[in-house]
Coordinates of C-alpha atoms in Angstrom, one line a residue:
X1 CA 10.1 -25.3 2.2
X2 CA 6.5 -23.4 3.1
X3 CA 4.0 -25.6 4.5
X4 CA 0.0 -25.1 4.0
X5 CA -3.3 -27.2 4.3
X6 CA -6.7 -27.1 2.8
X7 CA -9.0 -25.8 5.0
X8 CA -12.8 -25.9 5.4
X9 CA -13.2 -23.9 2.6
X10 CA -11.9 -26.4 0.4
X11 CA -14.2 -29.3 1.4
X12 CA -16.5 -28.6 -1.6
X13 CA -14.1 -29.9 -3.7
X14 CA -13.1 -33.0 -1.9
X15 CA -14.4 -36.4 -2.7
X16 CA -15.7 -38.8 0.2
X17 CA -15.2 -42.5 -0.2
X18 CA -16.8 -45.4 1.9
X19 CA -14.6 -48.5 3.3
X20 CA -16.0 -51.7 2.4
X21 CA -17.1 -52.2 6.0
X22 CA -19.3 -49.4 5.9
X23 CA -16.9 -47.0 8.0
X24 CA -16.3 -43.7 6.6
X25 CA -12.3 -43.4 5.8
X26 CA -10.8 -39.7 5.2
X27 CA -11.8 -37.3 2.6
X28 CA -9.0 -37.7 -0.3
X29 CA -8.5 -34.0 -1.8
X30 CA -9.3 -33.9 -5.4
X31 CA -9.1 -30.5 -7.4
X32 CA -11.5 -30.4 -9.7
X33 CA -9.4 -27.4 -12.0
X34 CA -8.7 -28.2 -15.4
X35 CA -5.1 -28.0 -14.3
X36 CA -5.2 -30.3 -10.9
X37 CA -2.8 -30.1 -8.3
X38 CA -2.2 -31.8 -4.9
X39 CA -3.2 -30.1 -1.8
X40 CA -0.9 -29.9 1.1
X41 CA -1.3 -31.4 4.7
X42 CA 0.2 -29.0 7.3
X43 CA -2.0 -27.7 10.0
X44 CA -0.6 -23.9 9.6
X45 CA 2.0 -21.2 7.6
X46 CA 5.6 -22.0 8.6
X47 CA 7.3 -18.9 9.2
X48 CA 11.0 -18.9 7.7
X49 CA 13.9 -18.2 10.5
X50 CA 14.4 -14.1 10.0
X51 CA 15.1 -11.3 11.8
X52 CA 13.9 -7.6 11.3
X53 CA 17.1 -6.3 12.5
X54 CA 18.2 -5.8 8.5
X55 CA 14.5 -5.8 7.6
X56 CA 12.5 -3.2 5.4
X57 CA 8.8 -3.5 6.2
X58 CA 7.3 -0.3 7.9
X59 CA 4.4 -0.2 9.9
X60 CA 1.9 3.2 9.9
X61 CA 0.3 4.0 13.0
X62 CA -2.2 6.6 14.3
X63 CA -1.5 6.6 17.7
X64 CA -4.9 7.9 18.9
X65 CA -6.7 5.0 17.3
X66 CA -4.3 2.2 18.3
X67 CA -3.9 1.0 21.7
X68 CA -5.5 3.1 25.1
X69 CA -3.1 2.2 28.1
X70 CA -5.4 4.4 30.7
X71 CA -8.5 3.4 29.7
X72 CA -9.6 7.0 28.5
X73 CA -10.4 5.7 25.0
X74 CA -7.6 7.7 23.4
X75 CA -4.4 5.7 22.1
X76 CA -1.1 7.0 23.5
X77 CA 2.4 6.5 23.6
X78 CA 2.8 3.9 26.2
X79 CA -0.1 1.9 24.5
X80 CA 2.2 1.9 21.5
X81 CA 5.1 0.8 23.8
X82 CA 3.1 -2.0 24.8
X83 CA 2.5 -3.4 21.4
X84 CA 6.3 -3.2 20.4
X85 CA 6.6 -7.0 21.0
X86 CA 3.7 -7.7 18.5
X87 CA 5.2 -5.5 15.8
X88 CA 8.9 -7.1 16.3
X89 CA 7.2 -10.6 16.2
X90 CA 5.7 -9.8 13.2
X91 CA 8.8 -8.6 11.5
X92 CA 8.3 -5.0 11.0
X93 CA 11.5 -2.7 11.2
X94 CA 10.4 0.6 11.2
X95 CA 7.3 2.3 13.0
X96 CA 5.9 5.7 11.3
X97 CA 4.0 7.5 13.5
X98 CA 1.2 10.0 12.1
X99 CA 1.4 13.3 13.8
X100 CA 2.2 13.4 17.5
X101 CA 2.6 16.9 18.2
X102 CA 0.0 19.2 19.7
X103 CA -2.5 20.3 17.6
X104 CA -6.5 21.3 17.9
X105 CA -7.5 18.7 15.6
X106 CA -8.1 15.1 16.2
X107 CA -5.6 14.4 13.1
X108 CA -2.7 16.6 14.3
X109 CA -2.1 17.8 10.7
X110 CA -2.1 21.3 12.2
X111 CA 0.5 21.3 14.6
X112 CA 0.7 24.2 17.6
X113 CA 4.3 23.3 19.1
X114 CA 6.8 21.6 17.0
X115 CA 8.7 21.0 20.6
X116 CA 6.2 18.7 22.3
X117 CA 3.9 15.7 22.3
X118 CA 0.3 15.8 22.4
X119 CA -0.9 15.4 25.8
X120 CA -3.8 13.2 24.6
X121 CA -1.0 10.6 23.8
X122 CA 1.6 11.5 26.9
X123 CA 4.6 13.3 27.6
X124 CA 8.0 13.8 26.0
X125 CA 9.1 11.3 28.3
X126 CA 6.9 8.8 27.4
X127 CA 8.1 9.2 23.7
X128 CA 11.8 8.8 25.0
X129 CA 10.6 5.8 26.6
X130 CA 8.7 4.4 23.4
X131 CA 12.1 5.0 21.5
X132 CA 14.2 3.4 24.1
X133 CA 12.1 0.2 24.4
X134 CA 11.9 0.0 20.3
X135 CA 15.3 0.3 20.3
X136 CA 15.6 -3.2 22.2
X137 CA 13.1 -4.7 19.3
X138 CA 15.5 -3.5 16.6
X139 CA 12.5 -0.9 15.6
X140 CA 13.3 2.5 14.3
X141 CA 10.7 5.5 15.0
X142 CA 10.1 7.3 12.1
X143 CA 7.4 10.5 12.8
X144 CA 5.4 12.7 10.6
X145 CA 7.0 16.1 10.0
X146 CA 4.4 18.7 8.7
X147 CA 6.6 21.8 7.1
X148 CA 4.3 22.7 4.5
X149 CA 1.9 24.4 7.2
X150 CA 1.0 24.7 10.7
X151 CA -2.2 25.6 12.7
X152 CA -3.4 28.9 12.4
X153 CA -3.8 28.9 16.4
X154 CA 0.1 28.6 16.1
X155 CA 2.1 31.6 17.6
X156 CA 4.5 31.7 14.6
X157 CA 1.3 32.7 12.7
X158 CA -0.1 35.3 15.0
X159 CA 3.3 36.9 15.5
X160 CA 4.0 37.2 11.7
X161 CA 0.5 38.9 11.1
X162 CA 1.4 41.6 13.9
X163 CA 5.1 42.0 12.7
X164 CA 3.7 42.0 8.9
X165 CA 1.1 44.5 10.0
X166 CA 3.5 46.9 12.0
X167 CA 5.9 46.5 9.0
X168 CA 8.8 45.1 11.2
X169 CA 12.1 44.0 9.6
X170 CA 14.8 42.6 11.0
X171 CA 16.2 39.1 12.5
X172 CA 13.7 39.4 15.3
X173 CA 10.6 40.0 12.5
X174 CA 8.4 37.1 11.6
X175 CA 6.8 39.0 8.8
X176 CA 8.0 36.6 6.2
X177 CA 7.2 33.3 7.6
X178 CA 3.8 33.1 6.1
X179 CA 3.1 33.8 2.4
X180 CA 0.7 37.3 2.7
X181 CA -1.1 39.5 0.5
X182 CA -2.8 39.0 -2.8
X183 CA -3.4 35.5 -4.2
X184 CA -3.9 34.0 -0.9
X185 CA -6.4 31.5 -0.4
X186 CA -8.3 32.9 2.7
X187 CA -8.1 36.0 4.7
X188 CA -7.0 36.5 8.3
X189 CA -8.6 39.9 9.5
X190 CA -8.0 42.0 6.5
X191 CA -5.1 40.3 4.7
X192 CA -5.3 37.4 2.8
X193 CA -2.5 35.0 3.4
X194 CA -1.7 31.6 1.4
X195 CA -3.3 28.4 2.8
X196 CA -3.8 25.5 0.0
X197 CA -5.1 23.1 2.7
X198 CA -7.7 25.2 4.7
X199 CA -8.1 28.4 6.3
X200 CA -6.8 26.4 9.7
X201 CA -3.4 25.7 8.1
X202 CA -1.4 28.4 6.7
X203 CA 1.5 27.8 4.6
X204 CA 5.0 28.9 5.6
X205 CA 6.9 30.6 3.1
X206 CA 9.7 28.2 3.0
X207 CA 12.3 30.6 1.5
X208 CA 12.4 32.8 4.7
X209 CA 15.6 32.7 6.8
X210 CA 13.6 32.9 10.0
X211 CA 11.7 29.8 8.7
X212 CA 14.4 27.4 7.9
X213 CA 16.7 28.5 11.2
X214 CA 13.4 27.4 13.0
X215 CA 13.3 24.5 11.1
X216 CA 16.8 23.5 12.1
X217 CA 16.2 23.6 15.5
X218 CA 12.9 21.1 15.3
X219 CA 14.9 18.7 13.5
X220 CA 17.8 18.9 15.6
X221 CA 15.1 18.4 18.9
X222 CA 13.7 15.3 16.9
X223 CA 16.7 13.6 16.3
X224 CA 18.0 14.6 19.7
X225 CA 15.0 12.9 20.9
X226 CA 15.8 9.5 19.3
X227 CA 13.9 10.1 16.1
X228 CA 15.6 7.9 13.1
X229 CA 13.6 9.4 10.2
X230 CA 10.8 11.7 8.9
X231 CA 7.5 11.2 6.8
X232 CA 7.7 14.4 5.2
X233 CA 3.9 15.6 4.8
X234 CA 2.6 17.2 1.1
X235 CA 6.3 17.9 -0.2
X236 CA 4.2 18.6 -3.7
X237 CA 2.7 22.1 -1.9
X238 CA 6.2 23.1 -0.5
X239 CA 6.4 25.5 -3.8
X240 CA 3.0 24.5 -4.9
X241 CA 3.6 22.2 -8.0
X242 CA 7.1 23.8 -8.6
X243 CA 9.1 20.8 -8.9
X244 CA 12.2 22.2 -9.3
X245 CA 11.9 24.6 -6.3
X246 CA 10.7 21.7 -4.4
X247 CA 13.8 19.5 -5.2
X248 CA 16.1 22.1 -3.7
X249 CA 14.4 22.6 -0.7
X250 CA 14.0 18.9 -0.4
X251 CA 17.9 18.4 -0.9
X252 CA 18.4 21.5 1.8
X253 CA 16.4 19.4 4.3
X254 CA 18.1 16.1 3.3
X255 CA 21.9 17.8 3.9
X256 CA 20.5 19.6 7.2
X257 CA 19.2 16.2 8.7
X258 CA 22.4 14.0 7.8
X259 CA 24.5 16.7 9.7
X260 CA 22.8 15.4 12.8
X261 CA 22.5 11.6 11.8
X262 CA 24.4 10.2 8.3
X263 CA 22.1 7.9 7.9
X264 CA 18.5 9.6 8.9
X265 CA 16.1 8.3 6.7
X266 CA 13.1 10.4 5.1
X267 CA 10.2 9.2 3.0
X268 CA 8.5 12.3 0.8
X269 CA 4.4 12.5 0.0
X270 CA 4.3 13.6 -3.3
X271 CA 0.5 12.3 -4.0
X272 CA 1.1 12.1 -8.2
X273 CA 1.3 9.6 -10.7
X274 CA 4.4 7.8 -11.2
X275 CA 5.2 10.4 -14.6
X276 CA 4.9 13.2 -12.2
X277 CA 6.6 11.6 -9.3
X278 CA 9.8 10.0 -11.1
X279 CA 11.5 13.4 -11.6
X280 CA 11.3 14.0 -7.6
X281 CA 13.7 11.1 -7.3
X282 CA 16.5 13.7 -8.7
X283 CA 16.7 14.9 -5.1
X284 CA 18.7 13.5 -2.5
X285 CA 15.6 12.5 -0.6
X286 CA 15.7 8.7 0.4
X287 CA 12.3 7.4 -0.8
X288 CA 9.0 8.5 -2.0
X289 CA 5.9 6.7 -1.7
X290 CA 4.0 4.9 -5.0
X291 CA 0.8 6.1 -4.8
X292 CA -0.1 4.6 -8.9
X293 CA -0.2 1.4 -7.0
X294 CA -2.2 2.2 -3.7
X295 CA -6.0 1.6 -3.5
X296 CA -8.4 3.8 -5.7
X297 CA -10.2 3.2 -8.6
X298 CA -6.9 3.7 -10.9
X299 CA -4.4 1.7 -8.8
X300 CA -2.1 -0.7 -10.5
X301 CA -2.1 -3.3 -8.4
X302 CA -5.5 -3.5 -7.5
X303 CA -6.7 -3.5 -11.2
X304 CA -4.3 -6.0 -11.8
X305 CA -5.0 -8.4 -9.0
X306 CA -8.9 -7.9 -10.3
X307 CA -8.0 -9.0 -13.2
X308 CA -8.5 -5.5 -15.0
X309 CA -5.3 -5.0 -16.3
X310 CA -2.8 -7.4 -18.1
X311 CA 0.4 -8.7 -15.2
X312 CA 2.7 -8.1 -17.7
X313 CA 1.7 -4.2 -18.3
X314 CA 2.1 -3.6 -14.7
X315 CA 5.4 -5.7 -14.5
X316 CA 7.0 -3.4 -17.6
X317 CA 5.4 -0.2 -15.6
X318 CA 7.4 -1.6 -12.3
X319 CA 10.6 -1.8 -14.3
X320 CA 10.4 1.3 -15.9
X321 CA 9.7 3.3 -12.8
X322 CA 12.3 1.7 -10.9
X323 CA 15.0 2.3 -13.6
X324 CA 13.9 5.6 -13.9
X325 CA 14.3 6.2 -10.1
X326 CA 18.0 4.5 -9.9
X327 CA 18.7 6.3 -12.8
X328 CA 18.1 9.6 -10.8
X329 CA 19.2 8.9 -7.7
X330 CA 21.0 5.1 -7.1
X331 CA 20.6 5.4 -3.2
X332 CA 17.1 5.7 -3.4
X333 CA 13.9 3.6 -2.8
X334 CA 10.5 3.4 -3.8
X335 CA 8.3 3.1 -0.9
X336 CA 5.1 0.8 -1.6
X337 CA 1.9 0.2 0.2
X338 CA -1.7 -0.7 -0.5
X339 CA -3.7 2.2 1.5
X340 CA -2.8 4.6 3.9
X341 CA -4.7 7.3 6.0
X342 CA -6.0 9.2 3.5
X343 CA -7.5 6.6 1.6
X344 CA -10.2 4.1 1.7
X345 CA -8.8 1.0 3.3
X346 CA -7.8 -1.8 1.0
X347 CA -10.2 -4.3 2.3
X348 CA -13.5 -2.5 0.4
X349 CA -11.4 -4.2 -2.9
X350 CA -11.2 -7.5 -1.9
X351 CA -13.9 -10.2 -1.8
X352 CA -12.1 -12.9 -0.3
X353 CA -8.8 -13.4 1.8
X354 CA -7.4 -15.2 -0.9
X355 CA -7.2 -12.2 -3.3
X356 CA -6.4 -10.2 -0.3
X357 CA -3.2 -12.1 0.6
X358 CA -2.6 -12.4 -3.0
X359 CA -2.1 -8.5 -3.0
X360 CA 0.2 -8.6 0.3
X361 CA 2.8 -11.4 -1.8
X362 CA 3.4 -8.9 -4.0
X363 CA 4.2 -5.9 -2.5
X364 CA 6.4 -7.2 0.1
X365 CA 8.4 -8.9 -2.8
X366 CA 9.3 -5.5 -4.4
X367 CA 12.5 -3.7 -4.4
X368 CA 12.7 -0.4 -2.2
X369 CA 10.8 -0.6 1.2
X370 CA 7.0 -1.2 2.1
X371 CA 4.6 0.2 4.4
X372 CA 1.7 -1.8 6.2
X373 CA -1.1 0.7 7.1
X374 CA -1.8 -0.5 10.8
X375 CA -5.1 -2.9 11.0
X376 CA -4.7 -3.7 7.2
X377 CA -2.9 -7.0 8.6
X378 CA -6.6 -8.2 9.9
X379 CA -8.5 -6.7 7.1
X380 CA -10.3 -3.6 8.8
X381 CA -12.4 -1.5 6.8
X382 CA -13.1 2.4 6.7
X383 CA -13.8 4.0 3.7
X384 CA -14.6 8.1 3.6
X385 CA -18.1 9.3 4.5
X386 CA -19.7 11.2 2.3
X387 CA -21.4 14.7 3.2
X388 CA -19.1 15.7 5.6
X389 CA -15.8 17.9 5.8
X390 CA -12.8 16.6 5.3
X391 CA -11.6 16.0 8.5
X392 CA -14.4 14.0 10.0
X393 CA -14.7 12.0 6.5
X394 CA -11.5 11.0 6.6
X395 CA -11.6 9.9 10.3
X396 CA -13.6 6.6 9.0
X397 CA -10.4 5.6 7.4
X398 CA -8.6 5.9 11.0
X399 CA -11.0 3.9 13.0
X400 CA -9.5 2.1 16.1
X401 CA -7.2 -1.1 15.7
X402 CA -9.2 -4.2 16.5
X403 CA -7.2 -6.3 19.2
X404 CA -10.1 -8.8 20.4
X405 CA -13.5 -9.9 19.6
X406 CA -14.1 -10.4 23.2
X407 CA -11.3 -8.4 25.2
X408 CA -11.7 -4.5 24.9
X409 CA -8.6 -4.2 26.8
X410 CA -7.1 -1.5 25.1
X411 CA -9.6 -0.9 23.1
X412 CA -9.8 2.9 21.5
X413 CA -12.9 5.2 20.7
X414 CA -13.9 6.9 17.5
X415 CA -11.3 9.2 16.8
X416 CA -13.7 12.2 16.6
X417 CA -14.7 11.5 20.3
X418 CA -17.8 14.0 19.9
X419 CA -19.1 12.1 16.7
X420 CA -19.3 8.7 17.6
X421 CA -22.4 8.2 15.6
X422 CA -20.2 8.5 12.4
X423 CA -17.9 5.8 13.1
X424 CA -18.5 2.6 10.6
X425 CA -20.7 0.1 12.0
X426 CA -19.2 -3.2 9.7
X427 CA -15.9 -3.4 10.9
X428 CA -13.8 -6.5 11.0
X429 CA -15.1 -8.4 14.4
X430 CA -12.0 -10.9 15.4
X431 CA -8.8 -8.8 15.9
X432 CA -5.2 -9.6 16.1
X433 CA -5.3 -11.7 18.7
X434 CA -8.0 -13.8 17.4
X435 CA -6.6 -14.2 14.4
X436 CA -3.1 -14.9 15.7
X437 CA -4.5 -18.1 16.9
X438 CA -6.3 -19.1 14.0
X439 CA -4.8 -21.2 11.2
X440 CA -3.8 -19.4 7.7
X441 CA -5.2 -16.5 8.9
X442 CA -4.4 -13.1 6.9
X443 CA -2.3 -11.7 9.8
X444 CA -0.1 -14.8 9.3
X445 CA -0.1 -14.6 6.0
X446 CA 1.4 -10.9 6.6
X447 CA 3.7 -12.7 9.2
X448 CA 5.0 -15.2 6.8
X449 CA 5.4 -12.9 4.0
X450 CA 7.2 -10.0 6.2
X451 CA 9.6 -12.7 7.7
X452 CA 10.1 -14.1 4.1
X453 CA 11.0 -10.7 3.2
X454 CA 13.4 -10.0 5.8
X455 CA 15.1 -13.4 5.0
X456 CA 16.9 -11.4 2.0
X457 CA 17.6 -7.9 3.2
X458 CA 19.4 -7.3 -0.2
X459 CA 15.7 -7.1 -1.7
X460 CA 15.6 -3.4 -0.6
X461 CA 18.3 -2.7 -2.8
X462 CA 17.6 -5.1 -5.9
X463 CA 16.9 -4.3 -9.5
X464 CA 13.7 -5.7 -11.0
X465 CA 13.3 -7.0 -14.3
X466 CA 9.9 -7.9 -15.7
X467 CA 10.1 -11.8 -17.0
X468 CA 6.4 -12.0 -18.1
X469 CA 7.6 -12.5 -21.8
X470 CA 9.9 -15.8 -20.7
X471 CA 6.3 -17.3 -19.1
X472 CA 5.0 -18.1 -22.9
X473 CA 1.7 -18.1 -21.9
X474 CA -1.5 -16.2 -22.9
X475 CA -3.0 -16.1 -19.3
X476 CA -3.2 -12.4 -18.5
X477 CA -3.0 -12.9 -14.6
X478 CA 0.6 -14.1 -14.0
X479 CA 3.5 -11.9 -13.6
X480 CA 7.4 -13.0 -13.3
X481 CA 10.1 -10.9 -12.5
X482 CA 13.9 -11.6 -11.4
X483 CA 14.8 -9.5 -8.2
X484 CA 18.8 -9.0 -8.4
X485 CA 21.4 -7.3 -6.5
X486 CA 25.2 -8.3 -7.1
X487 CA 25.5 -11.9 -7.1
X488 CA 22.0 -12.3 -5.5
X489 CA 19.4 -13.1 -7.5
X490 CA 15.9 -14.7 -7.0
X491 CA 12.8 -15.2 -9.6
X492 CA 9.5 -14.4 -8.4
X493 CA 5.9 -15.7 -9.8
X494 CA 2.7 -14.8 -9.0
X495 CA -0.6 -16.1 -10.0
X496 CA -3.6 -13.5 -9.5
X497 CA -5.8 -15.8 -11.3
X498 CA -8.5 -17.7 -9.7
X499 CA -7.6 -20.9 -10.9
X500 CA -4.6 -22.9 -11.4
X501 CA -2.0 -22.0 -14.0
X502 CA 0.9 -23.6 -16.0
X503 CA 3.6 -21.8 -17.6
X504 CA 7.4 -22.0 -18.3
X505 CA 9.2 -22.8 -15.1
X506 CA 12.1 -20.0 -15.4
X507 CA 14.2 -21.6 -12.7
X508 CA 15.0 -25.5 -11.5
X509 CA 14.6 -25.0 -7.7
X510 CA 11.7 -23.8 -5.8
X511 CA 12.8 -22.0 -2.7
X512 CA 9.4 -20.9 -1.4
X513 CA 6.2 -21.9 -1.9
X514 CA 3.5 -19.2 -1.0
X515 CA 0.6 -21.4 -1.2
X516 CA -2.4 -19.2 -0.9
X517 CA -5.1 -21.7 -2.3
X518 CA -3.1 -24.6 -0.6
X519 CA -1.8 -26.4 -4.2
X520 CA 1.8 -27.8 -3.9
X521 CA 3.5 -26.1 -6.9
X522 CA 5.5 -28.2 -8.9
X523 CA 8.1 -27.9 -11.9
X524 CA 7.8 -31.0 -14.6
X525 CA 9.2 -30.9 -18.0
X526 CA 10.1 -27.2 -17.8
X527 CA 6.7 -26.0 -17.0
X528 CA 5.7 -24.6 -13.5
X529 CA 2.3 -25.5 -12.5
X530 CA 0.8 -22.7 -9.7
X531 CA -2.4 -22.6 -7.8
X532 CA -5.0 -20.2 -7.5
X533 CA -3.8 -16.4 -5.9
X534 CA -0.5 -18.2 -5.0
X535 CA 3.1 -17.4 -5.6
X536 CA 6.5 -19.3 -5.7
X537 CA 10.3 -17.8 -5.4
X538 CA 12.6 -20.0 -7.5
X539 CA 16.3 -20.0 -8.0

């Protein structure tokens, strides 16, 4: 059973009494909430005994900003390898690397060579060593694969232009590798070409037989180097906004990857709301990100946790979307996350650690798979800088990982090294090592939740059923749902209110307490009393 303790932040609600002899006695915690509860007396969270071996928590990392092993200010693959023990200890099962291939930009989404590693990050041998070491910790390596476009500096593009102008045909011609002609967004020399992400990133013609043969080579190459999955960038743009053609291509790609590794995993970035995203689950792809729940003004999770949206409505939304996904492809999974590299960091939405922890409790206890964006576990900050081009503005969302307030070993510089003045100056000061030493820190809450999730690996395949109506309460800020798979079943109740609540118990036994406000939940006379921003798992 979880152990938690009131901290210094709760001293304001303690009453102190004096012994008759005049000597002070220990303060007795008294809850001044309308529904008073007792406080726990442990000194830190208790981590359940679990393994990441069958876990489904993923970690997204921007290599350039993570950990620098050679003191040049740039994060690298060897630095990432040094931090594998940390990621395994946290309980992560898979590690998604943002683009690691050669590129003229800091972000790497305009590739110039699909068969190599960016020399600033290391060598292909370094990558192989990372994969081999990760395997020892039960961590799979997933890499970003950018197939919608490449860099305008890639020989693919220049060769295609030359073949197109020359009217060259046949298997050796690259004339049809890109979409030349009227309708293109930009012009190369005297010819328009499709480039929806900017002039420097021309879009591939994915109908080209030559392009597909090259994709086959790329996929085979990385799978042979131990990659266990791809995060597919911009799948909505493969055939711009054409769902049918996009799905057909994704099915072809899924079959291709599975021909080399039957257990290969792919997750697609289809940046759409659930209504437009759900049809994509008809493809064979393993998973898609649920952007409707991530950070932003229209975020389901954020609005709910901040009290702007009723919990029962969000629970119904999750149930509807999960049912739609399962009907389209029962082997697929939703990918839940709070923020990623293209969004302002989630920390800007939360004024207190308690609210932040409540968000973590929610997204780690949902079916499918869940992703943590590096630094999220220590409340790193980073928002888009307005008035800049998109490349530099997004760099502020990909700032260097903070490992220690005082020990700067491995510390990276601002991703766009030539413009350090653009870096945020209000970054969190206490890093991973500092917070791991503190009781009840945010990072320890993440660790506790990830290991709790790993204890029940079947949650990945679970059916989500809203139980909000069964709570029999007018309280808007309580969510209850059942996770079930075969004979396995758990009931989860979250309280996102800043006060204690009392609702129908829904279960007889409290298996796990997630006491964010350090109050002990109780079941009495069929009623569950639950502390502010806290959660329980019932049986």
